[in-house]
PDB file of C-alpha atoms in Angstrom:
ATOM      1  CA  GLN A 198       0.000   0.000   0.000  1.00  0.00           C
ATOM      2  CA  LYS A 199       1.303   3.397  -0.943  1.00  0.00           C
ATOM      3  CA  GLU A 200       1.734   5.995   1.765  1.00  0.00           C
ATOM      4  CA  VAL A 201      -0.429   8.508  -0.069  1.00  0.00           C
ATOM      5  CA  GLU A 202      -3.044   7.721  -2.702  1.00  0.00           C
ATOM      6  CA  GLN A 203      -4.948   9.994  -5.013  1.00  0.00           C
ATOM      7  CA  ASN A 204      -7.351   9.439  -7.860  1.00  0.00           C
ATOM      8  CA  SER A 205      -5.209  10.088 -10.912  1.00  0.00           C
ATOM      9  CA  GLY A 206      -8.124  11.483 -12.884  1.00  0.00           C
ATOM     10  CA  PRO A 207      -8.243  13.198 -15.198  1.00  0.00           C
ATOM     11  CA  LEU A 208     -10.945  15.295 -13.617  1.00  0.00           C
ATOM     12  CA  SER A 209     -12.842  17.726 -15.819  1.00  0.00           C
ATOM     13  CA  VAL A 210     -15.203  20.391 -14.535  1.00  0.00           C
ATOM     14  CA  PRO A 211     -16.907  23.325 -16.262  1.00  0.00           C
ATOM     15  CA  GLU A 212     -15.803  26.842 -15.451  1.00  0.00           C
ATOM     16  CA  GLY A 213     -17.502  28.124 -12.323  1.00  0.00           C
ATOM     17  CA  ALA A 214     -18.131  24.662 -10.875  1.00  0.00           C
ATOM     18  CA  ILE A 215     -16.671  23.139  -7.713  1.00  0.00           C
ATOM     19  CA  ALA A 216     -13.732  20.786  -8.202  1.00  0.00           C
ATOM     20  CA  SER A 217     -13.233  18.161  -5.505  1.00  0.00           C
ATOM     21  CA  LEU A 218      -9.896  16.408  -5.097  1.00  0.00           C
ATOM     22  CA  ASN A 219      -9.349  13.582  -2.638  1.00  0.00           C
ATOM     23  CA  CYS A 220      -6.383  11.950  -0.969  1.00  0.00           C
ATOM     24  CA  THR A 221      -6.002   9.083   1.501  1.00  0.00           C
ATOM     25  CA  TYR A 222      -2.963   8.244   3.569  1.00  0.00           C
ATOM     26  CA  SER A 223      -1.807   5.160   5.407  1.00  0.00           C
ATOM     27  CA  ASP A 224       0.087   6.452   8.456  1.00  0.00           C
ATOM     28  CA  ARG A 225      -2.508   7.160  11.124  1.00  0.00           C
ATOM     29  CA  GLY A 226      -0.023   9.244  13.077  1.00  0.00           C
ATOM     30  CA  SER A 227       0.515  11.780  10.301  1.00  0.00           C
ATOM     31  CA  GLN A 228       0.249  15.364  11.461  1.00  0.00           C
ATOM     32  CA  SER A 229       1.001  17.634   8.519  1.00  0.00           C
ATOM     33  CA  PHE A 230      -0.847  17.709   5.211  1.00  0.00           C
ATOM     34  CA  PHE A 231      -0.310  19.790   2.110  1.00  0.00           C
ATOM     35  CA  TRP A 232      -1.793  20.403  -1.294  1.00  0.00           C
ATOM     36  CA  TYR A 233       0.538  21.456  -4.085  1.00  0.00           C
ATOM     37  CA  ARG A 234      -0.368  22.611  -7.564  1.00  0.00           C
ATOM     38  CA  GLN A 235       1.868  21.734 -10.494  1.00  0.00           C
ATOM     39  CA  TYR A 236       1.414  23.225 -13.931  1.00  0.00           C
ATOM     40  CA  SER A 237       2.722  21.223 -16.860  1.00  0.00           C
ATOM     41  CA  GLY A 238       6.474  21.541 -17.090  1.00  0.00           C
ATOM     42  CA  LYS A 239       6.691  23.535 -13.873  1.00  0.00           C
ATOM     43  CA  SER A 240       7.594  22.796 -10.281  1.00  0.00           C
ATOM     44  CA  PRO A 241       5.069  22.150  -7.493  1.00  0.00           C
ATOM     45  CA  GLU A 242       3.879  25.172  -5.543  1.00  0.00           C
ATOM     46  CA  LEU A 243       2.048  25.137  -2.219  1.00  0.00           C
ATOM     47  CA  ILE A 244      -1.698  25.802  -2.267  1.00  0.00           C
ATOM     48  CA  MET A 245      -2.747  24.851   1.238  1.00  0.00           C
ATOM     49  CA  SER A 246      -1.422  23.344   4.419  1.00  0.00           C
ATOM     50  CA  ILE A 247      -3.654  21.826   7.101  1.00  0.00           C
ATOM     51  CA  TYR A 248      -2.792  20.321  10.452  1.00  0.00           C
ATOM     52  CA  SER A 249      -6.076  19.963  12.371  1.00  0.00           C
ATOM     53  CA  ASN A 250      -9.314  18.135  11.696  1.00  0.00           C
ATOM     54  CA  GLY A 251     -11.941  20.174   9.928  1.00  0.00           C
ATOM     55  CA  ASP A 252     -11.945  22.756   7.184  1.00  0.00           C
ATOM     56  CA  LYS A 253      -9.457  25.455   6.313  1.00  0.00           C
ATOM     57  CA  GLU A 254     -10.428  28.075   3.783  1.00  0.00           C
ATOM     58  CA  ASP A 255      -8.201  30.345   1.716  1.00  0.00           C
ATOM     59  CA  GLY A 256      -9.977  32.281  -0.988  1.00  0.00           C
ATOM     60  CA  ARG A 257     -11.530  29.847  -3.434  1.00  0.00           C
ATOM     61  CA  PHE A 258      -9.703  26.907  -1.879  1.00  0.00           C
ATOM     62  CA  THR A 259     -10.866  24.804   1.063  1.00  0.00           C
ATOM     63  CA  ALA A 260      -8.851  21.956   2.530  1.00  0.00           C
ATOM     64  CA  GLN A 261     -10.662  19.370   4.603  1.00  0.00           C
ATOM     65  CA  LEU A 262      -8.969  16.936   6.962  1.00  0.00           C
ATOM     66  CA  ASN A 263     -10.465  13.878   8.623  1.00  0.00           C
ATOM     67  CA  LYS A 264      -7.817  12.043  10.606  1.00  0.00           C
ATOM     68  CA  ALA A 265     -10.179   9.309  11.794  1.00  0.00           C
ATOM     69  CA  SER A 266     -10.894   8.333   8.205  1.00  0.00           C
ATOM     70  CA  GLN A 267      -7.387   9.202   7.056  1.00  0.00           C
ATOM     71  CA  TYR A 268      -8.341  11.414   4.209  1.00  0.00           C
ATOM     72  CA  VAL A 269      -7.703  14.951   3.148  1.00  0.00           C
ATOM     73  CA  SER A 270      -9.495  16.767   0.368  1.00  0.00           C
ATOM     74  CA  LEU A 271      -9.254  20.009  -1.563  1.00  0.00           C
ATOM     75  CA  LEU A 272     -12.256  21.898  -2.869  1.00  0.00           C
ATOM     76  CA  ILE A 273     -11.863  24.576  -5.490  1.00  0.00           C
ATOM     77  CA  ARG A 274     -14.881  26.833  -5.777  1.00  0.00           C
ATOM     78  CA  ASP A 275     -15.718  28.868  -8.864  1.00  0.00           C
ATOM     79  CA  SER A 276     -13.152  26.903 -10.866  1.00  0.00           C
ATOM     80  CA  GLN A 277     -11.243  28.860 -13.482  1.00  0.00           C
ATOM     81  CA  PRO A 278      -9.350  27.660 -16.559  1.00  0.00           C
ATOM     82  CA  SER A 279      -6.177  28.829 -14.803  1.00  0.00           C
ATOM     83  CA  ASP A 280      -6.824  26.156 -12.171  1.00  0.00           C
ATOM     84  CA  SER A 281      -6.117  23.484 -14.784  1.00  0.00           C
ATOM     85  CA  ALA A 282      -3.084  21.657 -13.387  1.00  0.00           C
ATOM     86  CA  THR A 283      -2.035  18.560 -11.495  1.00  0.00           C
ATOM     87  CA  TYR A 284      -2.738  18.676  -7.779  1.00  0.00           C
ATOM     88  CA  LEU A 285      -0.417  16.800  -5.467  1.00  0.00           C
ATOM     89  CA  CYS A 286      -1.272  15.706  -1.968  1.00  0.00           C
ATOM     90  CA  ALA A 287       1.676  15.518   0.458  1.00  0.00           C
ATOM     91  CA  VAL A 288       1.796  14.042   3.937  1.00  0.00           C
ATOM     92  CA  ASN A 289       4.417  14.144   6.667  1.00  0.00           C
ATOM     93  CA  PRO A 290       4.079  10.964   8.726  1.00  0.00           C
ATOM     94  CA  LEU A 291       4.910  11.151  12.399  1.00  0.00           C
ATOM     95  CA  TYR A 292       8.419  10.214  13.422  1.00  0.00           C
ATOM     96  CA  THR A 293       9.836  10.471   9.919  1.00  0.00           C
ATOM     97  CA  GLY A 294      11.621  13.705  10.605  1.00  0.00           C
ATOM     98  CA  ASN A 295      11.010  16.126   7.793  1.00  0.00           C
ATOM     99  CA  GLN A 296      10.116  13.510   5.193  1.00  0.00           C
ATOM    100  CA  PHE A 297       7.183  14.218   2.892  1.00  0.00           C
ATOM    101  CA  TYR A 298       5.306  11.539   0.953  1.00  0.00           C
ATOM    102  CA  PHE A 299       3.562  12.691  -2.194  1.00  0.00           C
ATOM    103  CA  GLY A 300       0.656  11.175  -4.047  1.00  0.00           C
ATOM    104  CA  THR A 301       0.956  10.725  -7.794  1.00  0.00           C
ATOM    105  CA  GLY A 302      -1.364  13.666  -8.366  1.00  0.00           C
ATOM    106  CA  THR A 303      -4.792  14.356  -9.843  1.00  0.00           C
ATOM    107  CA  SER A 304      -4.974  16.096 -13.192  1.00  0.00           C
ATOM    108  CA  LEU A 305      -7.688  18.771 -13.275  1.00  0.00           C
ATOM    109  CA  THR A 306      -9.019  20.433 -16.408  1.00  0.00           C
ATOM    110  CA  VAL A 307     -11.439  23.348 -16.133  1.00  0.00           C
ATOM    111  CA  ILE A 308     -13.434  23.705 -19.319  1.00  0.00           C
ATOM    112  CA  PRO A 309     -14.306  27.293 -20.317  1.00  0.00           C
TER     113      PRO A 309
ATOM    114  CA  ASP B  68      15.226  35.964  -2.556  1.00  0.00           C
ATOM    115  CA  ALA B  69      15.700  34.225  -5.911  1.00  0.00           C
ATOM    116  CA  GLY B  70      14.232  30.967  -4.678  1.00  0.00           C
ATOM    117  CA  VAL B  71      15.757  27.534  -5.085  1.00  0.00           C
ATOM    118  CA  ILE B  72      18.099  27.527  -8.049  1.00  0.00           C
ATOM    119  CA  GLN B  73      18.882  24.374  -9.994  1.00  0.00           C
ATOM    120  CA  SER B  74      21.210  23.682 -12.887  1.00  0.00           C
ATOM    121  CA  PRO B  75      21.240  22.513 -15.545  1.00  0.00           C
ATOM    122  CA  ARG B  76      17.590  22.851 -16.539  1.00  0.00           C
ATOM    123  CA  HIS B  77      17.985  20.226 -19.209  1.00  0.00           C
ATOM    124  CA  GLU B  78      20.576  17.510 -19.621  1.00  0.00           C
ATOM    125  CA  VAL B  79      20.807  14.963 -22.396  1.00  0.00           C
ATOM    126  CA  THR B  80      23.510  12.371 -22.063  1.00  0.00           C
ATOM    127  CA  GLU B  81      24.407   8.905 -23.157  1.00  0.00           C
ATOM    128  CA  MET B  82      24.205   5.795 -21.064  1.00  0.00           C
ATOM    129  CA  GLY B  83      27.291   5.312 -18.948  1.00  0.00           C
ATOM    130  CA  GLN B  84      28.147   8.990 -18.642  1.00  0.00           C
ATOM    131  CA  GLU B  85      28.389  10.826 -15.344  1.00  0.00           C
ATOM    132  CA  VAL B  86      25.691  13.373 -14.575  1.00  0.00           C
ATOM    133  CA  THR B  87      25.942  16.090 -11.936  1.00  0.00           C
ATOM    134  CA  LEU B  88      22.933  18.143 -10.915  1.00  0.00           C
ATOM    135  CA  ARG B  89      23.344  21.241  -8.804  1.00  0.00           C
ATOM    136  CA  CYS B  90      21.177  23.087  -6.333  1.00  0.00           C
ATOM    137  CA  LYS B  91      21.337  26.329  -4.375  1.00  0.00           C
ATOM    138  CA  PRO B  92      18.700  26.418  -1.612  1.00  0.00           C
ATOM    139  CA  ILE B  93      16.965  29.511  -0.327  1.00  0.00           C
ATOM    140  CA  SER B  94      19.270  31.368   2.024  1.00  0.00           C
ATOM    141  CA  GLY B  95      18.571  30.513   5.636  1.00  0.00           C
ATOM    142  CA  HIS B  96      16.732  27.288   4.918  1.00  0.00           C
ATOM    143  CA  ASP B  97      18.232  24.472   6.912  1.00  0.00           C
ATOM    144  CA  TYR B  98      16.627  21.530   5.103  1.00  0.00           C
ATOM    145  CA  LEU B  99      17.395  20.494   1.548  1.00  0.00           C
ATOM    146  CA  PHE B 100      15.655  17.741  -0.371  1.00  0.00           C
ATOM    147  CA  TRP B 101      16.275  15.953  -3.666  1.00  0.00           C
ATOM    148  CA  TYR B 102      13.217  14.493  -5.401  1.00  0.00           C
ATOM    149  CA  ARG B 103      12.784  12.584  -8.651  1.00  0.00           C
ATOM    150  CA  GLN B 104       9.552  12.808 -10.628  1.00  0.00           C
ATOM    151  CA  THR B 105       8.354  10.404 -13.312  1.00  0.00           C
ATOM    152  CA  MET B 106       4.931   9.788 -14.773  1.00  0.00           C
ATOM    153  CA  MET B 107       4.822   6.278 -13.386  1.00  0.00           C
ATOM    154  CA  ARG B 108       6.068   6.863  -9.860  1.00  0.00           C
ATOM    155  CA  GLY B 109       5.311  10.519  -9.212  1.00  0.00           C
ATOM    156  CA  LEU B 110       7.517  12.460  -6.802  1.00  0.00           C
ATOM    157  CA  GLU B 111       9.961  10.284  -4.933  1.00  0.00           C
ATOM    158  CA  LEU B 112      12.228  11.530  -2.172  1.00  0.00           C
ATOM    159  CA  LEU B 113      15.817  10.521  -2.843  1.00  0.00           C
ATOM    160  CA  ILE B 114      17.648  12.129   0.061  1.00  0.00           C
ATOM    161  CA  TYR B 115      17.416  15.058   2.424  1.00  0.00           C
ATOM    162  CA  PHE B 116      19.882  17.082   4.452  1.00  0.00           C
ATOM    163  CA  ASN B 117      19.581  19.056   7.656  1.00  0.00           C
ATOM    164  CA  ASN B 118      22.272  21.644   8.246  1.00  0.00           C
ATOM    165  CA  ASN B 119      24.362  20.048   5.495  1.00  0.00           C
ATOM    166  CA  VAL B 120      24.187  16.574   7.068  1.00  0.00           C
ATOM    167  CA  PRO B 121      22.424  13.757   5.195  1.00  0.00           C
ATOM    168  CA  ILE B 122      19.522  12.575   7.339  1.00  0.00           C
ATOM    169  CA  ASP B 123      17.724  10.004   5.207  1.00  0.00           C
ATOM    170  CA  ASP B 124      19.110   8.560   1.992  1.00  0.00           C
ATOM    171  CA  SER B 125      16.888   5.495   1.913  1.00  0.00           C
ATOM    172  CA  GLY B 126      15.299   6.728  -1.307  1.00  0.00           C
ATOM    173  CA  MET B 127      18.550   6.741  -3.257  1.00  0.00           C
ATOM    174  CA  PRO B 128      17.981   4.012  -5.844  1.00  0.00           C
ATOM    175  CA  GLU B 129      21.399   2.409  -5.749  1.00  0.00           C
ATOM    176  CA  ASP B 130      25.087   3.050  -5.424  1.00  0.00           C
ATOM    177  CA  ARG B 131      25.175   4.842  -8.750  1.00  0.00           C
ATOM    178  CA  PHE B 132      23.526   7.794  -7.019  1.00  0.00           C
ATOM    179  CA  SER B 133      25.334  10.032  -4.556  1.00  0.00           C
ATOM    180  CA  ALA B 134      24.578  13.422  -3.048  1.00  0.00           C
ATOM    181  CA  LYS B 135      26.658  15.942  -1.193  1.00  0.00           C
ATOM    182  CA  MET B 136      26.090  19.212   0.560  1.00  0.00           C
ATOM    183  CA  PRO B 137      29.509  20.765   1.260  1.00  0.00           C
ATOM    184  CA  ASN B 138      28.001  23.995   2.614  1.00  0.00           C
ATOM    185  CA  ALA B 139      24.675  25.618   3.379  1.00  0.00           C
ATOM    186  CA  SER B 140      24.314  27.131  -0.066  1.00  0.00           C
ATOM    187  CA  PHE B 141      25.182  24.272  -2.391  1.00  0.00           C
ATOM    188  CA  SER B 142      24.299  20.656  -3.025  1.00  0.00           C
ATOM    189  CA  THR B 143      24.981  18.178  -5.815  1.00  0.00           C
ATOM    190  CA  LEU B 144      23.318  14.985  -6.947  1.00  0.00           C
ATOM    191  CA  LYS B 145      25.558  12.759  -9.002  1.00  0.00           C
ATOM    192  CA  ILE B 146      24.690   9.724 -11.108  1.00  0.00           C
ATOM    193  CA  GLN B 147      27.569   7.567 -12.246  1.00  0.00           C
ATOM    194  CA  PRO B 148      27.163   5.696 -14.512  1.00  0.00           C
ATOM    195  CA  SER B 149      23.836   6.936 -15.830  1.00  0.00           C
ATOM    196  CA  GLU B 150      21.229   4.595 -17.316  1.00  0.00           C
ATOM    197  CA  PRO B 151      18.140   5.237 -19.468  1.00  0.00           C
ATOM    198  CA  ARG B 152      15.862   4.410 -16.510  1.00  0.00           C
ATOM    199  CA  ASP B 153      17.322   7.412 -14.695  1.00  0.00           C
ATOM    200  CA  SER B 154      15.534   9.707 -17.151  1.00  0.00           C
ATOM    201  CA  ALA B 155      13.267  11.935 -15.059  1.00  0.00           C
ATOM    202  CA  VAL B 156      12.858  15.420 -13.694  1.00  0.00           C
ATOM    203  CA  TYR B 157      14.971  15.949 -10.600  1.00  0.00           C
ATOM    204  CA  PHE B 158      13.758  18.570  -8.171  1.00  0.00           C
ATOM    205  CA  CYS B 159      15.636  20.193  -5.363  1.00  0.00           C
ATOM    206  CA  ALA B 160      13.576  21.736  -2.572  1.00  0.00           C
ATOM    207  CA  SER B 161      14.372  23.551   0.642  1.00  0.00           C
ATOM    208  CA  SER B 162      12.510  24.161   3.848  1.00  0.00           C
ATOM    209  CA  LEU B 163      12.925  26.491   6.778  1.00  0.00           C
ATOM    210  CA  VAL B 164      10.841  24.904   9.491  1.00  0.00           C
ATOM    211  CA  ALA B 165      11.721  21.490  10.822  1.00  0.00           C
ATOM    212  CA  ALA B 166       9.198  18.966  12.081  1.00  0.00           C
ATOM    213  CA  GLY B 167       8.297  19.992  15.591  1.00  0.00           C
ATOM    214  CA  GLN B 168       5.242  19.456  17.711  1.00  0.00           C
ATOM    215  CA  GLY B 169       4.015  17.294  14.887  1.00  0.00           C
ATOM    216  CA  ARG B 170       4.146  20.064  12.306  1.00  0.00           C
ATOM    217  CA  THR B 171       6.267  20.454   9.230  1.00  0.00           C
ATOM    218  CA  GLY B 172       7.065  23.465   7.149  1.00  0.00           C
ATOM    219  CA  GLU B 173       6.443  24.159   3.507  1.00  0.00           C
ATOM    220  CA  LEU B 174       8.722  22.854   0.780  1.00  0.00           C
ATOM    221  CA  PHE B 175       9.948  25.364  -1.777  1.00  0.00           C
ATOM    222  CA  PHE B 176      10.875  23.709  -5.065  1.00  0.00           C
ATOM    223  CA  GLY B 177      13.383  24.660  -7.682  1.00  0.00           C
ATOM    224  CA  GLU B 178      12.386  24.567 -11.340  1.00  0.00           C
ATOM    225  CA  GLY B 179      13.856  21.108 -11.801  1.00  0.00           C
ATOM    226  CA  SER B 180      16.482  19.479 -13.978  1.00  0.00           C
ATOM    227  CA  ARG B 181      15.093  17.361 -16.793  1.00  0.00           C
ATOM    228  CA  LEU B 182      17.469  14.479 -17.422  1.00  0.00           C
ATOM    229  CA  THR B 183      17.348  12.317 -20.526  1.00  0.00           C
ATOM    230  CA  VAL B 184      19.706   9.376 -20.755  1.00  0.00           C
ATOM    231  CA  LEU B 185      19.916   7.848 -24.214  1.00  0.00           C
TER     232      LEU B 185
END
């Protein structure tokens, strides 16, 4: 079992819709969770970090964490064509120092 | 700050040749990471350093790979001899905040070095 799993997609949504991206992780003791966005041919850039159960909102982005179920999700409201990218979920398991495990990413396309 | 700087951006070489990738982390960051990204396996951590000391190299594929960090502002990843299966994008990333109280800081990535081994 991989440390972090994501639906690879591709996921297509119309402009203005809500895009929902999901991620599950295997280490129950994980404490730090991140969503990165990666445009084609570019490097990953941080979108959201979340550490506590519940929702965290930042503009059009909302991260949701449920440690009991071991999943973390990212909602993108009012999706824009510029949101078209691959979204990577990253987890820092407990007692691994500063090691991050990344999922393979979900490709999102927002259709104008 | 200019961010994490990697060189070369692109490298095409022949099987058996030595490849050296270079990285300059963000000034003041005390963690440096080397990742490899392929379509099949995604982002894989190869090795990371804390204050120039290698902490975890369990992701280094085999003895053909080696990494050094002689000072706080420079790191290299070397592949010798290179093989076609090493073709990938290699990212260097740095981080300021260490894991503490269960929390970990953000990774800042360089633009990557795309390696093609023929």
